[in-house]
Amino acid sequence: MAGSGSVENRGNGSWRLTVRLGKDQNGKYIRKRKTVKAKNKTEARKKLAEFVTEVEAGEYIDPSKMKFEAFVAEWRDKWAKKHLAPKTLENYMYPIKNYFIPQFGHMRLEDVQPFHIMNYLDSLERTRKDYKEGGLSPASIQYHYRVLRNIFKRATEWNVIKNNPVENVTKPKLAQEKTDVYTQEEVQHLFALLENEPVHHNLIIKLAIMAGLRRGEILGLQWGNIDLDNRTIEVKHSLQYLNGEGFHLKTTKTKSSIRSVVIPNFLVEELRAYKHQKKKERLQAAELWEGGQYNYVFTTWDGKPYYPTVPGTWWRRFIKRTGFKFIRFHDLRHTAATLLINQGVHAKVISERLGHADIKTTMNVYGQYVRQADEEAANKLDHVFMPQVNKSR
């Protein structure tokens, strides 16, 4: 049994914890040590008590011997579950389970060097684990880099290793992603086609374009968020689906994502009619209604929310069936921004409407469209004033 231990101040908030396990066959003390961060001696002694418990339970692993796979389990339980949103953690675990563990799992954490990381990232450009041809996209490779950096950052903070090997590897470059959007004429054509489609899909598409809402924000809308009399939508939540857990209604991405959006009158009237239709459906469903405490705007006939994959799946099928120009579902939100830009709406208003953290984000994403609109404005000024200038010469 462990039984006793001590703490030693190493300076700069660092404390060395020592647990004695008795003596070996030669009469020498057997000790387990680790270094932790603590604000004061009281906090250090609390961590010592936890350390003693780990050692007594046989759960302590010497950092110099800790394998990557074992550390990831510690990272997940002691950091990720507390600091990451559930969906974010689920997304992180995909490359961890399918890529990182097969690649690094058997290695001691301190043996993973920058060149291992660099060679791994290079390999992703050529091969992938889902049996599709080619390598991963630049965005996916950068995502792998970000997750690895997070894991090794915790390892350095916890003094399991001295240096983060990922920090010495150049972050993979992300090619400027081309944003496809619809013109005003194309949106009008699209709306005409939507008149022949189920009303809920019709409205989902229109909310993405007219209000600039994200997919999860649309599916997370409840009727209490919509004030039809004042033409406003309060965007507060995003709906996610977690494997093994089910639906999860979370607060939107950032504080700036919580916003109020004014919608056009035609959309108000369509939502009003749809709300009346949904009330009838709820009455018809009677005891089969499973909407629970939430009064979602978009549900199946029995009140269950739509899976997050539904809008994108329906959208691709609609495009294939109608032969309409394809853009990604998320690009409908980009279309919302460019329509406003072309109408001369100030970038600050667009930024707030889309729920961006600041106007800089808006300009980084849509700067090309702002410049195009600026050039068109200059051309219009030429058209108005150039004849007068020529006459005066």
CSV table of C-alpha atoms in Angstrom, one decimal:
chain,number,residue,atom,x,y,z
A,1,MET,CA,0.0,0.0,0.0
A,2,ALA,CA,1.2,3.5,-0.7
A,3,GLY,CA,0.2,5.3,2.5
A,4,SER,CA,2.5,8.3,2.5
A,5,GLY,CA,3.7,11.1,0.3
A,6,SER,CA,5.2,14.5,0.1
A,7,VAL,CA,5.1,17.7,-2.0
A,8,GLU,CA,8.0,19.8,-3.1
A,9,ASN,CA,7.8,23.3,-4.5
A,10,ARG,CA,9.8,23.5,-7.8
A,11,GLY,CA,9.0,27.2,-8.5
A,12,ASN,CA,6.8,28.9,-11.0
A,13,GLY,CA,3.7,27.1,-9.8
A,14,SER,CA,5.2,23.7,-10.3
A,15,TRP,CA,5.1,21.0,-7.5
A,16,ARG,CA,6.7,17.6,-7.4
A,17,LEU,CA,4.5,14.9,-5.8
A,18,THR,CA,6.2,11.8,-4.3
A,19,VAL,CA,4.5,8.7,-3.1
A,20,ARG,CA,6.5,6.0,-1.2
A,21,LEU,CA,5.5,2.4,-1.8
A,22,GLY,CA,7.7,0.7,0.8
A,23,LYS,CA,11.1,-1.0,0.1
A,24,ASP,CA,12.3,-3.3,-2.6
A,25,GLN,CA,14.3,-6.5,-1.9
A,26,ASN,CA,17.5,-4.5,-1.5
A,27,GLY,CA,16.0,-2.3,1.1
A,28,LYS,CA,15.7,0.8,-1.1
A,29,TYR,CA,12.5,2.9,-1.1
A,30,ILE,CA,10.2,2.5,-4.1
A,31,ARG,CA,8.8,5.9,-5.1
A,32,LYS,CA,6.4,7.2,-7.7
A,33,ARG,CA,6.8,10.8,-8.7
A,34,LYS,CA,5.0,13.3,-10.9
A,35,THR,CA,5.1,17.1,-11.4
A,36,VAL,CA,1.9,19.1,-11.4
A,37,LYS,CA,0.8,22.7,-11.5
A,38,ALA,CA,-0.8,24.1,-8.3
A,39,LYS,CA,-1.4,27.7,-7.0
A,40,ASN,CA,-0.2,26.9,-3.5
A,41,LYS,CA,0.7,24.1,-1.1
A,42,THR,CA,-2.9,23.4,-0.1
A,43,GLU,CA,-3.8,22.7,-3.7
A,44,ALA,CA,-0.6,20.7,-4.2
A,45,ARG,CA,-1.5,18.5,-1.2
A,46,LYS,CA,-5.0,17.9,-2.6
A,47,LYS,CA,-3.4,16.7,-5.8
A,48,LEU,CA,-1.1,14.5,-3.8
A,49,ALA,CA,-4.1,12.8,-2.2
A,50,GLU,CA,-5.5,12.1,-5.7
A,51,PHE,CA,-2.1,10.8,-6.7
A,52,VAL,CA,-1.9,8.5,-3.7
A,53,THR,CA,-5.4,7.1,-4.6
A,54,GLU,CA,-4.3,6.5,-8.2
A,55,VAL,CA,-1.2,4.7,-7.1
A,56,GLU,CA,-3.0,2.5,-4.5
A,57,ALA,CA,-5.6,1.6,-7.2
A,58,GLY,CA,-3.0,0.7,-9.7
A,59,GLU,CA,-4.2,3.3,-12.1
A,60,TYR,CA,-1.1,5.4,-12.2
A,61,ILE,CA,1.1,5.2,-15.3
A,62,ASP,CA,4.7,6.6,-15.2
A,63,PRO,CA,4.7,9.4,-17.8
A,64,SER,CA,7.9,8.2,-19.3
A,65,LYS,CA,6.1,4.9,-20.1
A,66,MET,CA,2.7,6.2,-21.1
A,67,LYS,CA,1.6,5.2,-24.5
A,68,PHE,CA,-0.3,7.6,-26.8
A,69,GLU,CA,-3.5,5.5,-26.7
A,70,ALA,CA,-3.5,5.5,-22.9
A,71,PHE,CA,-2.9,9.3,-22.8
A,72,VAL,CA,-5.8,9.9,-25.2
A,73,ALA,CA,-8.1,8.1,-22.8
A,74,GLU,CA,-6.9,10.4,-20.0
A,75,TRP,CA,-7.3,13.5,-22.2
A,76,ARG,CA,-10.8,12.5,-23.2
A,77,ASP,CA,-12.1,11.8,-19.6
A,78,LYS,CA,-10.2,14.6,-17.7
A,79,TRP,CA,-10.2,17.4,-20.3
A,80,ALA,CA,-12.3,16.9,-23.5
A,81,LYS,CA,-15.5,15.9,-21.8
A,82,LYS,CA,-15.3,19.0,-19.6
A,83,HIS,CA,-14.2,21.6,-22.1
A,84,LEU,CA,-15.6,20.5,-25.5
A,85,ALA,CA,-19.2,20.6,-26.7
A,86,PRO,CA,-20.6,17.0,-27.0
A,87,LYS,CA,-20.7,17.2,-30.8
A,88,THR,CA,-17.2,18.6,-31.0
A,89,LEU,CA,-15.9,15.7,-28.9
A,90,GLU,CA,-17.7,13.3,-31.1
A,91,ASN,CA,-16.1,14.8,-34.2
A,92,TYR,CA,-12.7,14.8,-32.6
A,93,MET,CA,-13.0,11.1,-31.8
A,94,TYR,CA,-13.4,10.1,-35.4
A,95,PRO,CA,-9.8,10.8,-36.5
A,96,ILE,CA,-8.6,9.7,-33.1
A,97,LYS,CA,-10.1,6.2,-33.4
A,98,ASN,CA,-9.7,5.7,-37.1
A,99,TYR,CA,-6.3,7.5,-37.7
A,100,PHE,CA,-4.4,8.5,-34.6
A,101,ILE,CA,-4.6,5.3,-32.6
A,102,PRO,CA,-3.6,3.0,-35.5
A,103,GLN,CA,-0.7,5.3,-36.3
A,104,PHE,CA,0.6,6.4,-32.8
A,105,GLY,CA,-1.3,4.3,-30.3
A,106,HIS,CA,1.5,1.9,-29.6
A,107,MET,CA,4.2,4.6,-29.2
A,108,ARG,CA,5.3,6.1,-26.0
A,109,LEU,CA,4.0,9.7,-25.9
A,110,GLU,CA,7.5,11.1,-25.4
A,111,ASP,CA,8.8,9.2,-28.4
A,112,VAL,CA,6.4,11.0,-30.9
A,113,GLN,CA,8.6,13.5,-32.6
A,114,PRO,CA,7.9,16.3,-35.1
A,115,PHE,CA,9.0,14.2,-38.1
A,116,HIS,CA,6.4,11.5,-37.1
A,117,ILE,CA,3.7,14.1,-37.2
A,118,MET,CA,5.0,15.6,-40.5
A,119,ASN,CA,5.2,12.2,-42.2
A,120,TYR,CA,1.7,11.3,-40.9
A,121,LEU,CA,0.2,14.5,-42.3
A,122,ASP,CA,2.0,14.0,-45.6
A,123,SER,CA,0.5,10.5,-45.9
A,124,LEU,CA,-3.0,11.9,-45.6
A,125,GLU,CA,-2.6,13.6,-48.9
A,126,ARG,CA,-2.3,10.1,-50.6
A,127,THR,CA,-4.4,7.7,-48.6
A,128,ARG,CA,-7.6,7.6,-46.5
A,129,LYS,CA,-9.4,5.1,-44.2
A,130,ASP,CA,-12.8,5.1,-45.9
A,131,TYR,CA,-11.7,3.3,-49.0
A,132,LYS,CA,-12.4,6.3,-51.3
A,133,GLU,CA,-9.8,7.2,-53.9
A,134,GLY,CA,-7.1,9.8,-53.3
A,135,GLY,CA,-6.2,11.5,-50.0
A,136,LEU,CA,-8.0,13.7,-47.6
A,137,SER,CA,-9.0,17.3,-48.4
A,138,PRO,CA,-6.7,20.2,-47.2
A,139,ALA,CA,-9.5,21.1,-44.7
A,140,SER,CA,-9.6,17.6,-43.3
A,141,ILE,CA,-5.8,17.4,-43.0
A,142,GLN,CA,-5.7,20.8,-41.2
A,143,TYR,CA,-8.4,19.4,-38.8
A,144,HIS,CA,-6.2,16.4,-38.0
A,145,TYR,CA,-3.4,18.8,-37.2
A,146,ARG,CA,-5.6,20.8,-34.9
A,147,VAL,CA,-6.8,17.8,-32.9
A,148,LEU,CA,-3.3,16.4,-32.6
A,149,ARG,CA,-2.1,19.8,-31.4
A,150,ASN,CA,-4.8,19.9,-28.7
A,151,ILE,CA,-3.9,16.5,-27.4
A,152,PHE,CA,-0.2,17.2,-27.2
A,153,LYS,CA,-0.8,20.6,-25.7
A,154,ARG,CA,-2.6,19.0,-22.7
A,155,ALA,CA,0.3,16.5,-22.4
A,156,THR,CA,2.8,19.4,-22.1
A,157,GLU,CA,0.5,21.3,-19.6
A,158,TRP,CA,0.3,18.2,-17.5
A,159,ASN,CA,4.1,17.7,-17.6
A,160,VAL,CA,3.7,14.3,-19.3
A,161,ILE,CA,6.1,15.5,-22.0
A,162,LYS,CA,8.4,18.5,-22.2
A,163,ASN,CA,7.6,19.7,-25.7
A,164,ASN,CA,4.6,19.6,-28.0
A,165,PRO,CA,5.9,17.9,-31.2
A,166,VAL,CA,3.0,19.4,-33.2
A,167,GLU,CA,4.1,23.0,-32.6
A,168,ASN,CA,7.3,22.3,-34.5
A,169,VAL,CA,5.4,21.2,-37.6
A,170,THR,CA,4.1,23.8,-40.1
A,171,LYS,CA,0.3,24.0,-40.0
A,172,PRO,CA,-1.0,22.5,-43.3
A,173,LYS,CA,-2.1,25.2,-45.7
A,174,LEU,CA,-5.8,25.5,-46.5
A,175,ALA,CA,-6.5,26.5,-50.0
A,176,GLN,CA,-8.9,29.4,-50.3
A,177,GLU,CA,-12.3,27.7,-50.6
A,178,LYS,CA,-14.4,28.9,-53.5
A,179,THR,CA,-17.8,29.9,-52.4
A,180,ASP,CA,-20.6,29.2,-54.8
A,181,VAL,CA,-23.7,31.3,-54.5
A,182,TYR,CA,-26.9,32.0,-56.4
A,183,THR,CA,-27.6,35.3,-58.1
A,184,GLN,CA,-30.9,37.2,-57.5
A,185,GLU,CA,-32.4,35.8,-60.7
A,186,GLU,CA,-31.4,32.2,-59.7
A,187,VAL,CA,-32.9,32.6,-56.3
A,188,GLN,CA,-36.2,33.8,-57.9
A,189,HIS,CA,-36.1,30.7,-60.2
A,190,LEU,CA,-35.4,28.5,-57.2
A,191,PHE,CA,-38.3,29.9,-55.2
A,192,ALA,CA,-40.6,29.1,-58.2
A,193,LEU,CA,-39.4,25.5,-58.2
A,194,LEU,CA,-39.9,25.2,-54.5
A,195,GLU,CA,-43.6,26.0,-54.8
A,196,ASN,CA,-44.1,22.4,-56.0
A,197,GLU,CA,-42.2,20.9,-53.0
A,198,PRO,CA,-43.3,19.9,-49.5
A,199,VAL,CA,-43.9,23.1,-47.5
A,200,HIS,CA,-41.4,22.3,-44.7
A,201,HIS,CA,-38.5,21.8,-47.2
A,202,ASN,CA,-39.7,25.0,-49.0
A,203,LEU,CA,-39.4,27.0,-45.8
A,204,ILE,CA,-36.1,25.4,-44.7
A,205,ILE,CA,-34.5,26.6,-47.9
A,206,LYS,CA,-36.0,30.0,-47.7
A,207,LEU,CA,-34.9,30.5,-44.1
A,208,ALA,CA,-31.3,29.6,-45.1
A,209,ILE,CA,-31.4,32.2,-47.9
A,210,MET,CA,-33.6,34.9,-46.5
A,211,ALA,CA,-32.4,34.8,-42.9
A,212,GLY,CA,-28.9,33.4,-43.4
A,213,LEU,CA,-29.5,30.7,-40.8
A,214,ARG,CA,-27.2,27.7,-40.4
A,215,ARG,CA,-28.7,24.2,-40.8
A,216,GLY,CA,-28.6,23.4,-37.0
A,217,GLU,CA,-30.1,26.8,-36.2
A,218,ILE,CA,-33.0,26.1,-38.6
A,219,LEU,CA,-33.7,22.7,-37.1
A,220,GLY,CA,-33.4,24.1,-33.6
A,221,LEU,CA,-36.0,26.8,-34.1
A,222,GLN,CA,-39.1,26.6,-31.8
A,223,TRP,CA,-42.3,28.5,-32.4
A,224,GLY,CA,-41.5,30.5,-29.3
A,225,ASN,CA,-38.4,31.9,-31.1
A,226,ILE,CA,-40.6,33.4,-34.0
A,227,ASP,CA,-42.6,36.6,-33.5
A,228,LEU,CA,-44.7,36.7,-36.7
A,229,ASP,CA,-46.3,40.0,-35.7
A,230,ASN,CA,-43.0,41.8,-35.5
A,231,ARG,CA,-41.3,39.7,-38.3
A,232,THR,CA,-38.4,38.6,-36.1
A,233,ILE,CA,-36.7,35.3,-35.4
A,234,GLU,CA,-34.6,34.9,-32.2
A,235,VAL,CA,-31.7,32.6,-33.0
A,236,LYS,CA,-30.6,31.0,-29.8
A,237,HIS,CA,-30.0,27.3,-30.3
A,238,SER,CA,-28.7,24.8,-32.7
A,239,LEU,CA,-29.9,21.2,-32.9
A,240,GLN,CA,-27.4,18.4,-33.0
A,241,TYR,CA,-27.6,14.6,-33.0
A,242,LEU,CA,-25.1,12.7,-31.0
A,243,ASN,CA,-24.5,9.0,-31.6
A,244,GLY,CA,-25.6,7.0,-28.7
A,245,GLU,CA,-27.2,10.0,-27.0
A,246,GLY,CA,-29.8,11.3,-29.4
A,247,PHE,CA,-30.9,14.9,-30.1
A,248,HIS,CA,-29.1,17.7,-28.3
A,249,LEU,CA,-30.3,21.3,-28.3
A,250,LYS,CA,-27.2,23.5,-27.6
A,251,THR,CA,-26.6,27.2,-27.5
A,252,THR,CA,-25.4,28.6,-30.8
A,253,LYS,CA,-21.7,28.7,-31.7
A,254,THR,CA,-20.8,31.9,-30.0
A,255,LYS,CA,-22.3,34.8,-28.1
A,256,SER,CA,-22.5,36.7,-31.4
A,257,SER,CA,-24.5,33.8,-32.9
A,258,ILE,CA,-27.4,34.6,-30.5
A,259,ARG,CA,-29.2,37.2,-32.5
A,260,SER,CA,-32.5,38.6,-33.8
A,261,VAL,CA,-33.2,38.5,-37.5
A,262,VAL,CA,-35.9,40.4,-39.3
A,263,ILE,CA,-37.6,38.4,-42.1
A,264,PRO,CA,-39.5,39.6,-45.2
A,265,ASN,CA,-43.3,39.8,-45.2
A,266,PHE,CA,-43.8,37.1,-47.7
A,267,LEU,CA,-41.9,34.6,-45.5
A,268,VAL,CA,-43.9,35.7,-42.5
A,269,GLU,CA,-47.1,34.8,-44.2
A,270,GLU,CA,-45.8,31.5,-45.4
A,271,LEU,CA,-44.6,30.7,-41.8
A,272,ARG,CA,-48.0,31.7,-40.5
A,273,ALA,CA,-49.8,29.3,-42.8
A,274,TYR,CA,-47.4,26.6,-42.0
A,275,LYS,CA,-47.9,27.1,-38.2
A,276,HIS,CA,-51.6,26.7,-38.7
A,277,GLN,CA,-51.0,23.4,-40.6
A,278,LYS,CA,-48.7,22.1,-37.8
A,279,LYS,CA,-51.4,22.7,-35.2
A,280,LYS,CA,-53.7,20.5,-37.2
A,281,GLU,CA,-51.1,17.8,-37.5
A,282,ARG,CA,-50.5,17.9,-33.7
A,283,LEU,CA,-54.3,17.5,-33.0
A,284,GLN,CA,-54.4,14.6,-35.5
A,285,ALA,CA,-51.4,12.9,-33.9
A,286,ALA,CA,-53.1,13.1,-30.5
A,287,GLU,CA,-51.5,10.7,-28.0
A,288,LEU,CA,-48.9,9.7,-30.7
A,289,TRP,CA,-47.4,13.1,-30.5
A,290,GLU,CA,-43.8,12.9,-29.2
A,291,GLY,CA,-42.7,16.6,-29.4
A,292,GLY,CA,-42.2,16.6,-25.6
A,293,GLN,CA,-41.4,19.9,-24.0
A,294,TYR,CA,-40.0,21.4,-27.2
A,295,ASN,CA,-42.3,23.0,-29.8
A,296,TYR,CA,-40.0,22.7,-32.8
A,297,VAL,CA,-40.9,24.4,-36.0
A,298,PHE,CA,-39.7,21.5,-38.2
A,299,THR,CA,-40.8,18.1,-37.2
A,300,THR,CA,-42.0,14.7,-38.4
A,301,TRP,CA,-45.8,14.1,-38.3
A,302,ASP,CA,-45.5,12.9,-34.6
A,303,GLY,CA,-43.5,15.9,-33.4
A,304,LYS,CA,-39.9,14.5,-33.5
A,305,PRO,CA,-37.2,16.9,-34.8
A,306,TYR,CA,-35.5,16.2,-38.1
A,307,TYR,CA,-32.1,14.6,-38.1
A,308,PRO,CA,-29.4,17.1,-39.1
A,309,THR,CA,-28.7,15.2,-42.3
A,310,VAL,CA,-32.3,15.6,-43.6
A,311,PRO,CA,-32.0,19.1,-45.2
A,312,GLY,CA,-28.7,18.3,-47.0
A,313,THR,CA,-30.0,14.9,-48.2
A,314,TRP,CA,-33.3,16.4,-49.5
A,315,TRP,CA,-31.4,19.3,-51.1
A,316,ARG,CA,-29.1,17.1,-53.2
A,317,ARG,CA,-32.1,15.0,-54.3
A,318,PHE,CA,-34.0,18.1,-55.3
A,319,ILE,CA,-31.1,19.4,-57.3
A,320,LYS,CA,-30.7,16.1,-59.1
A,321,ARG,CA,-34.4,15.8,-59.8
A,322,THR,CA,-34.9,19.4,-61.1
A,323,GLY,CA,-31.5,19.8,-62.8
A,324,PHE,CA,-31.1,23.1,-61.0
A,325,LYS,CA,-27.6,24.5,-60.5
A,326,PHE,CA,-25.9,22.8,-57.5
A,327,ILE,CA,-24.4,24.6,-54.6
A,328,ARG,CA,-23.9,23.1,-51.1
A,329,PHE,CA,-26.6,23.6,-48.6
A,330,HIS,CA,-24.3,25.8,-46.5
A,331,ASP,CA,-23.8,28.0,-49.5
A,332,LEU,CA,-27.4,29.0,-49.3
A,333,ARG,CA,-26.3,31.0,-46.2
A,334,HIS,CA,-23.5,32.5,-48.3
A,335,THR,CA,-26.1,33.4,-50.9
A,336,ALA,CA,-28.0,35.3,-48.2
A,337,ALA,CA,-24.9,37.5,-47.6
A,338,THR,CA,-24.2,38.2,-51.2
A,339,LEU,CA,-27.8,39.2,-51.9
A,340,LEU,CA,-27.5,41.7,-49.1
A,341,ILE,CA,-24.2,43.0,-50.3
A,342,ASN,CA,-25.6,43.5,-53.8
A,343,GLN,CA,-28.5,45.5,-52.3
A,344,GLY,CA,-26.0,47.9,-50.7
A,345,VAL,CA,-26.5,46.7,-47.1
A,346,HIS,CA,-23.7,47.7,-44.8
A,347,ALA,CA,-21.2,45.0,-43.8
A,348,LYS,CA,-21.8,45.6,-40.1
A,349,VAL,CA,-25.5,44.8,-40.5
A,350,ILE,CA,-24.7,41.7,-42.6
A,351,SER,CA,-22.2,40.6,-39.9
A,352,GLU,CA,-24.8,40.9,-37.1
A,353,ARG,CA,-27.5,39.3,-39.2
A,354,LEU,CA,-25.3,36.2,-39.9
A,355,GLY,CA,-24.1,36.0,-36.3
A,356,HIS,CA,-20.4,36.5,-37.1
A,357,ALA,CA,-18.0,37.3,-34.2
A,358,ASP,CA,-17.1,40.6,-35.8
A,359,ILE,CA,-17.1,42.5,-39.1
A,360,LYS,CA,-13.6,41.2,-39.9
A,361,THR,CA,-15.0,37.7,-40.3
A,362,THR,CA,-17.6,39.0,-42.7
A,363,MET,CA,-15.0,40.8,-44.8
A,364,ASN,CA,-12.7,37.8,-44.8
A,365,VAL,CA,-15.4,35.6,-46.2
A,366,TYR,CA,-17.3,38.0,-48.4
A,367,GLY,CA,-14.7,40.6,-49.3
A,368,GLN,CA,-14.6,39.5,-52.9
A,369,TYR,CA,-18.3,40.2,-53.3
A,370,VAL,CA,-18.0,43.5,-51.5
A,371,ARG,CA,-15.3,44.5,-54.0
A,372,GLN,CA,-17.4,43.4,-57.0
A,373,ALA,CA,-20.4,45.4,-55.7
A,374,ASP,CA,-18.1,48.4,-55.2
A,375,GLU,CA,-16.9,48.1,-58.8
A,376,GLU,CA,-20.5,47.9,-60.0
A,377,ALA,CA,-21.3,51.0,-58.0
A,378,ALA,CA,-18.4,52.9,-59.6
A,379,ASN,CA,-19.5,51.8,-63.1
A,380,LYS,CA,-23.0,53.1,-62.4
A,381,LEU,CA,-21.4,56.5,-61.4
A,382,ASP,CA,-19.6,56.4,-64.7
A,383,HIS,CA,-22.8,55.8,-66.5
A,384,VAL,CA,-24.5,58.8,-64.8
A,385,PHE,CA,-21.7,61.3,-64.9
A,386,MET,CA,-19.4,60.4,-67.8
A,387,PRO,CA,-21.7,62.0,-70.5
A,388,GLN,CA,-21.7,65.3,-68.6
A,389,VAL,CA,-17.9,65.2,-68.3
A,390,ASN,CA,-17.5,64.6,-72.0
A,391,LYS,CA,-19.9,67.4,-72.8
A,392,SER,CA,-17.8,69.9,-70.7
A,393,ARG,CA,-14.6,69.1,-72.6
